[in-house]
Short mmCIF file of C-alpha atoms and ligand atoms in Angstrom, two decimals:
data_model
loop_
_atom_site.label_atom_id
_atom_site.label_comp_id
_atom_site.label_asym_id
_atom_site.label_seq_id
_atom_site.Cartn_x
_atom_site.Cartn_y
_atom_site.Cartn_z
CA MET X 1 19.45 -14.30 28.42
CA SER X 2 18.30 -12.70 31.86
CA GLY X 3 14.75 -13.48 33.30
CA ASP X 4 15.38 -10.20 34.51
CA PRO X 5 13.40 -7.46 32.17
CA HIS X 6 15.33 -5.05 33.79
CA VAL X 7 18.64 -6.16 33.02
CA LYS X 8 20.58 -5.54 29.79
CA GLY X 9 21.66 -9.16 28.24
CA ASP X 10 22.63 -9.29 24.82
CA ARG X 11 21.51 -6.06 22.97
CA PRO X 12 23.11 -3.66 20.88
CA ALA X 13 23.48 -0.29 21.56
CA PHE X 14 20.41 1.76 20.16
CA GLN X 15 21.09 4.95 18.32
CA PRO X 16 18.14 6.75 18.04
CA PRO X 17 18.37 9.99 16.09
CA ASP X 18 19.44 12.72 17.79
CA GLY X 19 15.98 14.93 17.64
CA LEU X 20 14.46 11.79 18.89
CA LEU X 21 16.97 12.19 22.30
CA LYS X 22 16.13 15.36 22.84
CA VAL X 23 13.09 15.33 23.23
CA ALA X 24 12.82 12.31 25.21
CA ARG X 25 15.79 14.31 27.29
CA LYS X 26 13.33 17.42 27.49
CA LEU X 27 10.12 15.14 28.72
CA GLU X 28 12.73 13.55 31.24
CA ALA X 29 13.86 16.91 32.47
CA SER X 30 10.14 18.28 33.55
CA GLY X 31 9.63 14.83 35.85
CA HIS X 32 7.88 12.57 33.02
CA GLU X 33 9.39 9.45 31.70
CA ALA X 34 9.98 8.74 27.84
CA TRP X 35 10.56 5.57 27.16
CA ALA X 36 11.23 4.23 23.20
CA VAL X 37 8.75 1.31 22.21
CA GLY X 38 7.48 -0.90 18.93
CA GLY X 39 8.76 -0.60 15.88
CA ALA X 40 11.90 0.85 15.73
CA ILE X 41 13.35 -1.43 18.92
CA ARG X 42 12.47 -4.19 17.40
CA ASP X 43 14.01 -3.68 14.27
CA ALA X 44 17.11 -2.39 16.32
CA ILE X 45 17.31 -5.35 18.12
CA ARG X 46 17.58 -7.84 15.08
CA GLY X 47 19.93 -5.30 13.21
CA LEU X 48 17.59 -3.86 11.56
CA PRO X 49 17.65 0.33 10.58
CA LYS X 50 14.38 2.19 11.41
CA GLY X 51 13.11 4.96 10.30
CA ASP X 52 10.14 5.72 13.25
CA TRP X 53 11.25 5.89 16.14
CA ASP X 54 7.92 6.13 18.64
CA LEU X 55 8.10 7.73 22.63
CA ALA X 56 5.81 6.41 25.33
CA THR X 57 4.94 8.67 28.06
CA ASP X 58 3.55 9.57 31.07
CA ALA X 59 2.91 12.66 30.28
CA ARG X 60 -0.85 13.39 29.45
CA PRO X 61 -1.13 15.25 25.71
CA ASP X 62 -1.60 18.08 27.70
CA GLN X 63 1.44 18.20 29.09
CA VAL X 64 3.35 17.00 25.74
CA ARG X 65 1.86 19.83 23.88
CA GLY X 66 2.75 22.47 26.82
CA LEU X 67 6.27 21.13 27.06
CA PHE X 68 7.38 21.46 23.06
CA PRO X 69 7.20 24.82 20.60
CA ARG X 70 5.90 22.35 17.48
CA THR X 71 3.31 20.14 18.13
CA VAL X 72 0.64 18.27 16.02
CA PRO X 73 -2.56 16.54 17.40
CA LEU X 74 -1.69 13.22 16.28
CA GLY X 75 -4.63 11.79 17.37
CA VAL X 76 -4.94 13.57 21.06
CA GLU X 77 -8.55 10.75 22.33
CA HIS X 78 -5.68 8.05 21.74
CA GLY X 79 -2.76 9.70 23.89
CA THR X 80 -0.88 10.83 20.23
CA VAL X 81 1.06 14.20 20.20
CA GLY X 82 3.48 14.23 17.41
CA VAL X 83 6.35 16.43 18.47
CA LEU X 84 8.22 18.40 15.46
CA SER X 85 12.21 18.65 16.25
CA GLU X 86 14.33 21.51 15.35
CA ASP X 87 15.46 20.18 12.28
CA GLY X 88 11.50 19.48 11.31
CA THR X 89 11.74 15.61 12.24
CA MET X 90 8.49 14.47 13.37
CA PHE X 91 8.63 11.80 16.57
CA GLU X 92 4.67 10.17 17.46
CA VAL X 93 5.27 10.81 21.64
CA THR X 94 2.04 8.84 23.54
CA THR X 95 0.92 8.68 26.80
CA PHE X 96 1.07 5.38 28.45
CA ARG X 97 -2.28 3.26 28.18
CA LEU X 98 -3.79 0.86 29.39
CA ASP X 99 -6.75 -1.09 26.91
CA VAL X 100 -10.28 -0.46 29.10
CA GLU X 101 -12.44 -1.93 26.76
CA THR X 102 -13.10 -2.68 23.19
CA ASP X 103 -14.98 -3.99 20.86
CA GLY X 104 -13.32 -6.16 18.67
CA ARG X 105 -13.03 -3.01 16.38
CA HIS X 106 -11.04 -0.48 17.82
CA ALA X 107 -8.80 -0.43 20.77
CA VAL X 108 -10.89 1.73 23.54
CA VAL X 109 -7.98 3.10 25.74
CA GLU X 110 -7.03 4.82 29.33
CA PHE X 111 -4.15 6.49 29.95
CA ALA X 112 -2.14 5.08 32.53
CA THR X 113 1.00 5.80 34.55
CA ASP X 114 3.66 3.36 34.56
CA VAL X 115 5.47 1.68 31.21
CA GLU X 116 4.35 -1.80 32.48
CA ASP X 117 1.31 -1.03 31.84
CA ASP X 118 2.08 0.33 28.69
CA LEU X 119 3.75 -2.94 27.38
CA ALA X 120 0.84 -4.89 28.75
CA ARG X 121 -2.12 -3.86 25.73
CA ARG X 122 0.78 -4.11 23.39
CA ASP X 123 -0.29 -7.25 20.93
CA PHE X 124 2.72 -9.27 20.34
CA THR X 125 5.89 -10.09 22.31
CA ILE X 126 8.37 -8.17 20.01
CA ASN X 127 6.74 -5.50 20.32
CA ALA X 128 6.48 -4.97 23.69
CA ILE X 129 10.38 -4.06 24.52
CA ALA X 130 10.57 -0.96 25.99
CA TRP X 131 14.07 1.42 26.42
CA ARG X 132 14.63 4.63 28.29
CA PRO X 133 17.38 6.29 26.97
CA ALA X 134 17.56 8.14 30.52
CA THR X 135 18.79 5.35 32.30
CA ASP X 136 19.44 3.04 29.27
CA ASP X 137 17.40 0.81 30.92
CA VAL X 138 14.76 -1.91 29.04
CA GLN X 139 11.33 -3.40 29.87
CA ASP X 140 11.28 -6.37 28.44
CA PRO X 141 8.45 -8.00 30.63
CA TYR X 142 7.26 -10.95 28.02
CA GLY X 143 10.42 -11.88 26.78
CA GLY X 144 10.00 -10.38 23.62
CA ARG X 145 14.39 -10.36 22.77
CA ASP X 146 14.38 -14.17 23.23
CA ASP X 147 11.34 -14.48 20.80
CA LEU X 148 13.14 -12.29 18.20
CA ARG X 149 15.81 -14.19 18.60
CA ASP X 150 14.39 -17.72 18.64
CA GLY X 151 12.09 -16.98 15.75
CA ILE X 152 8.46 -17.58 17.77
CA LEU X 153 5.94 -14.66 16.95
CA ARG X 154 3.69 -14.63 20.88
CA ALA X 155 0.50 -12.94 21.67
CA VAL X 156 1.00 -10.49 25.11
CA GLY X 157 -0.74 -12.44 27.28
CA GLU X 158 -4.30 -14.67 26.88
CA PRO X 159 -4.05 -14.87 23.03
CA GLY X 160 -7.62 -15.61 22.32
CA LEU X 161 -8.95 -13.04 24.53
CA ARG X 162 -5.62 -10.42 22.99
CA PHE X 163 -7.29 -11.36 19.46
CA ALA X 164 -10.91 -10.59 20.34
CA GLU X 165 -9.99 -7.22 21.65
CA ASP X 166 -8.93 -5.91 18.60
CA TYR X 167 -9.14 -8.77 15.21
CA LEU X 168 -6.60 -6.52 13.68
CA ARG X 169 -4.00 -8.18 15.37
CA VAL X 170 -4.65 -11.30 13.97
CA LEU X 171 -3.55 -9.99 9.96
CA ARG X 172 -0.79 -7.73 12.06
CA ALA X 173 -0.13 -11.45 13.28
CA PHE X 174 0.52 -12.49 9.45
CA ARG X 175 2.27 -9.36 8.48
CA PHE X 176 4.71 -9.90 11.74
CA ALA X 177 5.75 -13.60 11.28
CA GLY X 178 5.59 -13.36 7.19
CA ALA X 179 8.36 -9.78 7.38
CA TYR X 180 10.58 -11.36 10.16
CA ASP X 181 10.42 -14.87 9.22
CA LEU X 182 8.65 -16.19 12.88
CA SER X 183 6.91 -19.70 13.31
CA ILE X 184 3.81 -18.67 15.39
CA GLU X 185 3.66 -19.80 18.57
CA PRO X 186 1.26 -22.93 19.10
CA ALA X 187 -0.94 -21.22 21.83
CA THR X 188 -1.46 -18.19 19.33
CA GLY X 189 -1.74 -20.21 16.43
CA SER X 190 -4.42 -21.68 17.94
CA ALA X 191 -6.69 -18.16 18.75
CA LEU X 192 -6.37 -17.42 14.94
CA ARG X 193 -7.72 -19.62 13.81
CA LEU X 194 -10.36 -19.41 16.51
CA ALA X 195 -10.05 -15.36 15.27
CA VAL X 196 -10.49 -15.73 11.77
CA PRO X 197 -13.86 -15.95 11.33
CA ARG X 198 -14.45 -12.20 13.01
CA LEU X 199 -12.84 -11.09 10.64
CA ASN X 200 -15.35 -9.49 9.04
CA ARG X 201 -15.92 -7.16 12.06
CA LEU X 202 -12.88 -4.66 11.22
CA SER X 203 -13.31 -1.17 9.50
CA ALA X 204 -12.86 -1.89 5.79
CA GLU X 205 -9.92 1.39 5.84
CA ARG X 206 -8.02 -0.32 9.14
CA VAL X 207 -8.16 -3.60 6.38
CA ARG X 208 -6.79 -1.92 3.73
CA GLU X 209 -3.91 0.01 5.63
CA GLU X 210 -2.06 -3.17 7.32
CA LEU X 211 -3.19 -5.05 3.56
CA LEU X 212 -1.04 -2.23 2.29
CA LYS X 213 1.30 -2.60 4.94
CA VAL X 214 2.00 -6.10 3.78
CA MET X 215 2.63 -4.85 0.55
CA SER X 216 5.25 -2.87 1.35
CA CYS X 217 7.11 -5.93 3.46
CA ALA X 218 10.24 -7.10 1.31
CA GLU X 219 8.55 -9.82 0.53
CA PRO X 220 4.51 -9.85 0.86
CA SER X 221 4.21 -13.80 -0.16
CA LYS X 222 5.06 -14.36 3.10
CA ALA X 223 2.48 -13.07 5.29
CA LEU X 224 -0.23 -13.56 1.87
CA ARG X 225 0.32 -17.28 1.87
CA MET X 226 -0.33 -17.02 5.28
CA TYR X 227 -3.39 -15.13 4.92
CA ALA X 228 -4.80 -18.28 2.56
CA SER X 229 -3.52 -20.61 4.92
CA TYR X 230 -4.91 -19.55 7.48
CA GLY X 231 -8.66 -18.52 5.92
CA ALA X 232 -8.01 -15.07 6.62
CA LEU X 233 -8.83 -14.10 2.80
CA GLU X 234 -12.89 -15.26 2.61
CA SER X 235 -13.97 -12.24 4.56
CA TRP X 236 -12.18 -9.51 3.08
CA TYR X 237 -10.69 -11.33 -0.67
CA PRO X 238 -13.31 -13.43 -1.45
CA GLU X 239 -12.42 -13.34 -5.15
CA ILE X 240 -8.76 -13.72 -4.08
CA ALA X 241 -9.67 -17.12 -1.09
CA ARG X 242 -11.51 -18.85 -4.45
CA VAL X 243 -7.58 -18.96 -6.31
CA ALA X 244 -5.30 -19.06 -3.49
CA HIS X 245 -4.00 -22.33 -4.25
CA GLY X 246 -1.50 -24.56 -6.75
CA VAL X 247 0.03 -23.26 -9.37
CA PRO X 248 -1.91 -19.99 -10.29
CA TRP X 249 -1.05 -18.73 -7.01
CA ASP X 250 2.32 -19.52 -6.28
CA THR X 251 3.21 -17.47 -9.77
CA THR X 252 0.90 -14.59 -8.16
CA LEU X 253 2.56 -14.76 -4.70
CA ALA X 254 6.22 -14.93 -7.23
CA ALA X 255 4.86 -11.53 -9.43
CA ILE X 256 4.08 -9.84 -6.22
CA ASP X 257 6.93 -10.11 -4.86
CA ALA X 258 9.00 -9.09 -8.25
CA ILE X 259 7.37 -5.67 -8.17
CA GLY X 260 9.72 -3.30 -5.83
CA ALA X 261 8.46 -2.59 -1.72
CA HIS X 262 7.61 1.91 -2.81
CA ARG X 263 5.11 -0.02 -5.16
CA PRO X 264 2.56 -1.54 -3.07
CA TYR X 265 -0.27 -0.26 -5.02
CA LEU X 266 0.54 -1.81 -7.46
CA ARG X 267 1.43 -5.04 -5.76
CA VAL X 268 -2.28 -4.87 -4.68
CA VAL X 269 -3.10 -4.41 -8.25
CA ARG X 270 -1.17 -8.33 -9.29
CA LEU X 271 -2.99 -9.58 -6.09
CA LEU X 272 -5.94 -8.57 -7.76
CA LEU X 273 -4.90 -10.59 -11.47
CA CYS X 274 -5.63 -13.36 -10.20
CA ALA X 275 -9.20 -12.41 -9.10
CA GLU X 276 -12.43 -14.59 -9.77
CA GLY X 277 -16.26 -12.82 -9.12
CA GLU X 278 -19.02 -14.52 -9.45
CA ASP X 279 -18.57 -14.55 -13.33
CA ALA X 280 -15.27 -15.24 -13.71
CA LEU X 281 -14.42 -11.93 -14.63
CA ARG X 282 -11.31 -10.43 -13.38
CA GLU X 283 -12.73 -6.26 -14.28
CA THR X 284 -15.47 -7.13 -12.01
CA ALA X 285 -13.99 -8.57 -9.19
CA ALA X 286 -10.93 -6.11 -8.74
CA HIS X 287 -13.81 -3.69 -8.90
CA ALA X 288 -16.22 -5.65 -5.76
CA LEU X 289 -12.59 -6.07 -4.51
CA LEU X 290 -10.93 -2.62 -3.92
CA THR X 291 -14.87 -1.47 -3.06
CA ARG X 292 -15.08 -3.56 -0.35
CA LEU X 293 -11.90 -2.13 0.79
CA LYS X 294 -12.79 1.31 0.44
CA PHE X 295 -10.04 2.32 -1.49
CA SER X 296 -10.12 5.94 -2.95
CA ASN X 297 -12.18 6.84 -6.44
CA ALA X 298 -8.88 7.51 -8.22
CA ASP X 299 -7.02 4.38 -7.31
CA ILE X 300 -10.15 2.03 -8.02
CA ARG X 301 -10.26 3.57 -11.25
CA ARG X 302 -6.80 3.02 -12.15
CA GLY X 303 -6.53 -0.38 -10.72
CA VAL X 304 -9.66 -1.44 -12.39
CA HIS X 305 -8.08 0.22 -15.33
CA LEU X 306 -4.09 -1.97 -15.56
CA VAL X 307 -6.48 -5.48 -14.52
CA SER X 308 -8.29 -4.62 -17.80
CA HIS X 309 -5.71 -3.41 -19.55
CA TYR X 310 -2.95 -6.17 -19.24
CA THR X 311 -3.56 -8.47 -22.01
CA PRO X 312 -2.87 -8.35 -24.80
CA LEU X 313 0.18 -6.81 -24.26
CA VAL X 314 2.46 -5.20 -27.20
CA HIS X 315 4.57 -7.96 -29.21
CA PRO X 316 8.40 -7.00 -30.29
CA ALA X 317 7.14 -7.62 -33.58
CA ASP X 318 4.44 -5.37 -33.79
CA SER X 319 3.93 -2.16 -36.13
CA SER X 320 5.00 0.54 -34.63
CA ALA X 321 1.07 2.05 -35.42
CA SER X 322 0.04 -1.05 -33.20
CA ILE X 323 2.37 -0.08 -30.33
CA ARG X 324 0.97 4.09 -31.37
CA GLU X 325 -2.44 1.86 -30.80
CA TRP X 326 -2.06 0.32 -27.94
CA LEU X 327 -0.57 2.99 -25.74
CA HIS X 328 -3.69 4.95 -27.24
CA GLU X 329 -5.87 2.13 -25.66
CA ALA X 330 -4.23 1.67 -22.14
CA GLY X 331 -3.27 5.04 -21.62
CA PRO X 332 0.60 6.64 -22.24
CA GLU X 333 -0.06 7.02 -17.58
CA SER X 334 -0.88 3.71 -17.68
CA ALA X 335 2.27 2.39 -20.27
CA ARG X 336 4.73 1.89 -17.53
CA ASP X 337 3.16 0.30 -15.22
CA LEU X 338 1.55 -2.70 -16.75
CA PHE X 339 5.04 -2.97 -17.87
CA ARG X 340 6.37 -2.92 -14.49
CA LEU X 341 3.58 -6.08 -14.02
CA HIS X 342 4.36 -8.03 -17.35
CA PHE X 343 8.54 -7.98 -16.03
CA ALA X 344 7.54 -8.53 -12.68
CA ALA X 345 5.38 -11.45 -14.31
CA ALA X 346 9.02 -12.92 -16.70
CA ARG X 347 11.37 -12.05 -13.55
CA ALA X 348 9.03 -14.41 -11.44
CA GLY X 349 9.00 -16.99 -14.03
CA GLY X 350 12.49 -16.63 -14.89
CA SER X 351 12.18 -16.02 -17.81
CA GLU X 352 15.50 -14.40 -19.57
CA ASP X 353 13.36 -14.66 -23.15
CA GLY X 354 10.76 -13.09 -22.14
CA VAL X 355 12.02 -9.61 -19.59
CA ARG X 356 14.41 -9.87 -23.08
CA ALA X 357 11.38 -9.16 -24.87
CA LEU X 358 9.56 -7.09 -23.12
CA THR X 359 13.11 -5.00 -22.62
CA PHE X 360 12.88 -4.86 -26.87
CA THR X 361 9.45 -4.07 -26.87
CA TRP X 362 9.38 -1.27 -24.04
CA ARG X 363 12.41 0.84 -25.81
CA ARG X 364 9.81 1.02 -28.47
CA VAL X 365 6.77 1.94 -26.31
CA HIS X 366 9.26 4.51 -24.59
CA ASP X 367 10.37 5.81 -28.28
CA GLU X 368 6.70 6.44 -29.24
CA LEU X 369 6.17 8.25 -25.86
CA VAL X 370 9.25 10.36 -25.69
CA GLY X 371 8.90 10.87 -29.30
CA GLY X 372 5.87 12.82 -28.34
CA SER X 373 4.19 10.55 -31.56
CA PRO X 374 0.08 12.15 -30.31
CA VAL X 375 -1.87 8.59 -28.89
CA SER X 376 -4.49 10.70 -27.17
CA MET X 377 -7.14 13.08 -27.97
CA ALA X 378 -5.81 16.39 -26.45
CA GLN X 379 -2.97 15.56 -28.67
CA LEU X 380 -4.49 16.66 -31.64
CA ALA X 381 -3.88 19.50 -33.46
CA ILE X 382 -7.41 20.32 -33.18
CA ASP X 383 -10.27 19.97 -31.06
CA GLY X 384 -13.71 20.85 -31.24
CA THR X 385 -14.79 24.25 -31.79
CA ASP X 386 -12.69 23.74 -34.91
CA LEU X 387 -14.54 20.71 -36.38
CA LEU X 388 -18.02 23.37 -35.18
CA GLU X 389 -16.59 25.92 -37.13
CA LEU X 390 -16.29 23.26 -39.87
CA GLY X 391 -20.18 23.46 -39.86
CA LEU X 392 -20.62 19.97 -37.66
CA PRO X 393 -23.32 20.01 -35.37
CA ARG X 394 -22.94 20.05 -31.67
CA GLY X 395 -23.31 16.92 -30.03
CA PRO X 396 -21.62 12.98 -30.70
CA LEU X 397 -20.71 13.62 -34.35
CA ILE X 398 -17.92 15.93 -33.20
CA GLY X 399 -15.89 13.37 -30.54
CA LEU X 400 -16.91 10.42 -33.44
CA MET X 401 -14.90 13.03 -36.12
CA LEU X 402 -12.21 13.44 -33.24
CA GLU X 403 -11.69 9.87 -32.70
CA GLU X 404 -11.75 9.09 -36.53
CA LEU X 405 -8.70 11.57 -36.46
CA LEU X 406 -7.13 10.30 -34.07
CA ALA X 407 -7.32 7.07 -35.73
CA GLN X 408 -5.57 8.56 -38.72
CA VAL X 409 -2.89 10.41 -36.73
CA ILE X 410 -1.77 7.44 -34.59
CA GLU X 411 -1.79 5.19 -37.92
CA SER X 412 0.74 8.43 -39.90
CA PRO X 413 1.93 11.02 -36.69
CA GLU X 414 2.53 13.04 -39.67
CA SER X 415 -0.62 14.29 -40.84
CA ASN X 416 -0.73 16.07 -36.80
CA GLU X 417 -0.36 19.06 -38.36
CA ARG X 418 -3.44 21.99 -38.56
CA GLU X 419 -4.10 21.77 -41.89
CA THR X 420 -3.67 18.25 -43.34
CA LEU X 421 -6.72 17.51 -40.08
CA LEU X 422 -8.79 20.31 -41.33
CA ARG X 423 -8.69 19.24 -44.94
CA SER X 424 -9.48 15.50 -43.38
CA ALA X 425 -12.76 16.76 -41.86
CA ARG X 426 -13.59 18.48 -44.36
CA GLU X 427 -14.08 15.86 -46.80
CA LEU X 428 -15.82 13.53 -44.12
CA ILE X 429 -17.69 16.03 -43.75
CA GLU X 430 -18.60 16.78 -47.02
CA LEU X 431 -18.74 12.81 -47.98
CA GLY X 432 -20.90 12.08 -45.09
CA GLY X 433 -23.17 15.13 -45.88
CA LEU X 434 -22.98 15.68 -42.08
CA ASP X 435 -23.12 19.68 -42.59
CA ALA X 436 -26.22 19.67 -43.36
CA LEU X 437 -27.79 17.92 -40.53
CA GLU X 438 -29.90 20.15 -37.72
CA GLY X 439 -27.77 21.95 -35.94
CA GLY X 440 -24.79 22.68 -37.56
CA ALA X 441 -23.44 25.71 -37.97
CA LYS X 442 -23.17 26.78 -41.28
CA GLY X 443 -21.16 29.66 -42.39
P1 ATP I 501 5.25 -0.48 11.48
O1 ATP I 501 5.50 0.23 11.52
O2 ATP I 501 6.86 -1.53 11.05
O3 ATP I 501 3.94 -1.59 11.04
P2 ATP I 501 5.28 -1.09 13.94
O4 ATP I 501 5.59 -1.89 15.53
O5 ATP I 501 6.04 0.62 14.65
O6 ATP I 501 5.32 -1.59 12.91
P3 ATP I 501 2.70 0.09 14.30
O7 ATP I 501 1.75 -0.21 13.52
O8 ATP I 501 3.25 1.66 13.62
O9 ATP I 501 3.33 -1.02 14.15
O10 ATP I 501 2.50 0.26 15.97
C1 ATP I 501 3.97 0.65 17.27
C2 ATP I 501 3.64 -0.55 18.62
O11 ATP I 501 1.92 -0.72 19.01
C3 ATP I 501 3.36 -1.67 18.05
O12 ATP I 501 5.26 -2.08 17.34
C4 ATP I 501 3.21 -2.20 18.98
O13 ATP I 501 4.05 -2.80 20.65
C5 ATP I 501 2.00 -0.66 19.73
N1 ATP I 501 0.65 -1.52 18.82
C6 ATP I 501 -0.26 -0.95 17.08
N2 ATP I 501 -1.55 -1.83 16.65
C7 ATP I 501 -1.42 -2.10 17.90
C8 ATP I 501 -2.94 -3.08 18.03
N3 ATP I 501 -3.48 -3.39 17.08
N4 ATP I 501 -3.06 -3.68 19.22
C9 ATP I 501 -1.49 -3.48 19.91
N5 ATP I 501 -1.08 -3.27 19.96
C10 ATP I 501 -0.64 -2.31 18.50
MG1 MG I 502 5.29 2.20 13.24
#
């Protein structure tokens, strides 16, 4: 391959979407340069299809907004404007930047006029390749194409300085090396080891988003192994760092890979299943980790719920009533995810018997679910108002009584009928003398 960055070497013809070409043409027609950069170029050179094509330009954000009828200010302070093409696809157009000053958490940027300056502030050589559709020129000043061909991850410029500018690059290094099977160039590797203790300076949000990107890779295990071997789990994932070795770690990683890449959060949950807190309780560990990474309250609730209901799972030989009881405990919404986690573990472990047993059990769970067997309070044929009318006092007894009736219905679904349940309730009230209690609305 040629050392001259302007010479077109052995590379595929880029095939960006039409919309992107139109956006580029319009920028060029008004006297600006438009270069495709980043992930799309990197992936195209590797022969992979890539969804999001981004453009870099010398046009300032306000100029970009003036040129196109439909724009979205995605991050104007960073120079990024979303341009909507005629068919509604959005492309990110970012003004050439120059990193001027950083605190290791966020890169503080200033605009530049040359694509070379813009490439210089990018993190890795494989991410610092630009292509200009108008002229078919390629700019590859750091040998990103050679590194891609040779399978090498290398920082642009002096690695230690580049990581100190933005420690997120440390985590990005593991993701790219893992996703593309790259070996880390030695100077970059030494700088990574030195930079790892500073990961605690990052914001939780960036670490979390980066984790979700890792979990969206085909095989997250590769990047996660690097997190572990470079000591990068200590700051943000101490509950995982504690257990990231040996057979249980291998099992965890294999199970994560076995979950679909379109379920990144479920893969995070799988990771949490091996977590260990100070008190050795994985629920506590999962809660601490998700909270530290500032996942939403809904995600935290869902994650901790799945972790605490992972076992015991229903068994092929269980009675239908036990299966409904399990559905009640686990919650019908979580049942699928719990089975996904177990299926992934069985597939990862190569256990054909395990997969067969799960398939059989799942069919039974599924039948209960689609058959509409009541497993939650909301499905009961009566509610609290009915109990008040029967003379039960307002307060905790109502809930207890409903629980009792639900247990009865889980045992025998055919009893979920208004009259039957009212009869049971009346009997319990009479037996316990409950209607005589203070506050009872006796008729
Ligand atoms: P993917 O979208 O698959 O994560 P990508 O390479 O497109 O990969 P983005 O985060 O979308 O990654 O960033 C686009 C480009 O911006 C990168 O290719 C890289 O050139 C540059 N870039 C992104 N984040 C950083 C960073 N923290 N430091 C330096 N350059 C960065
Ligand atoms: Mg991208």
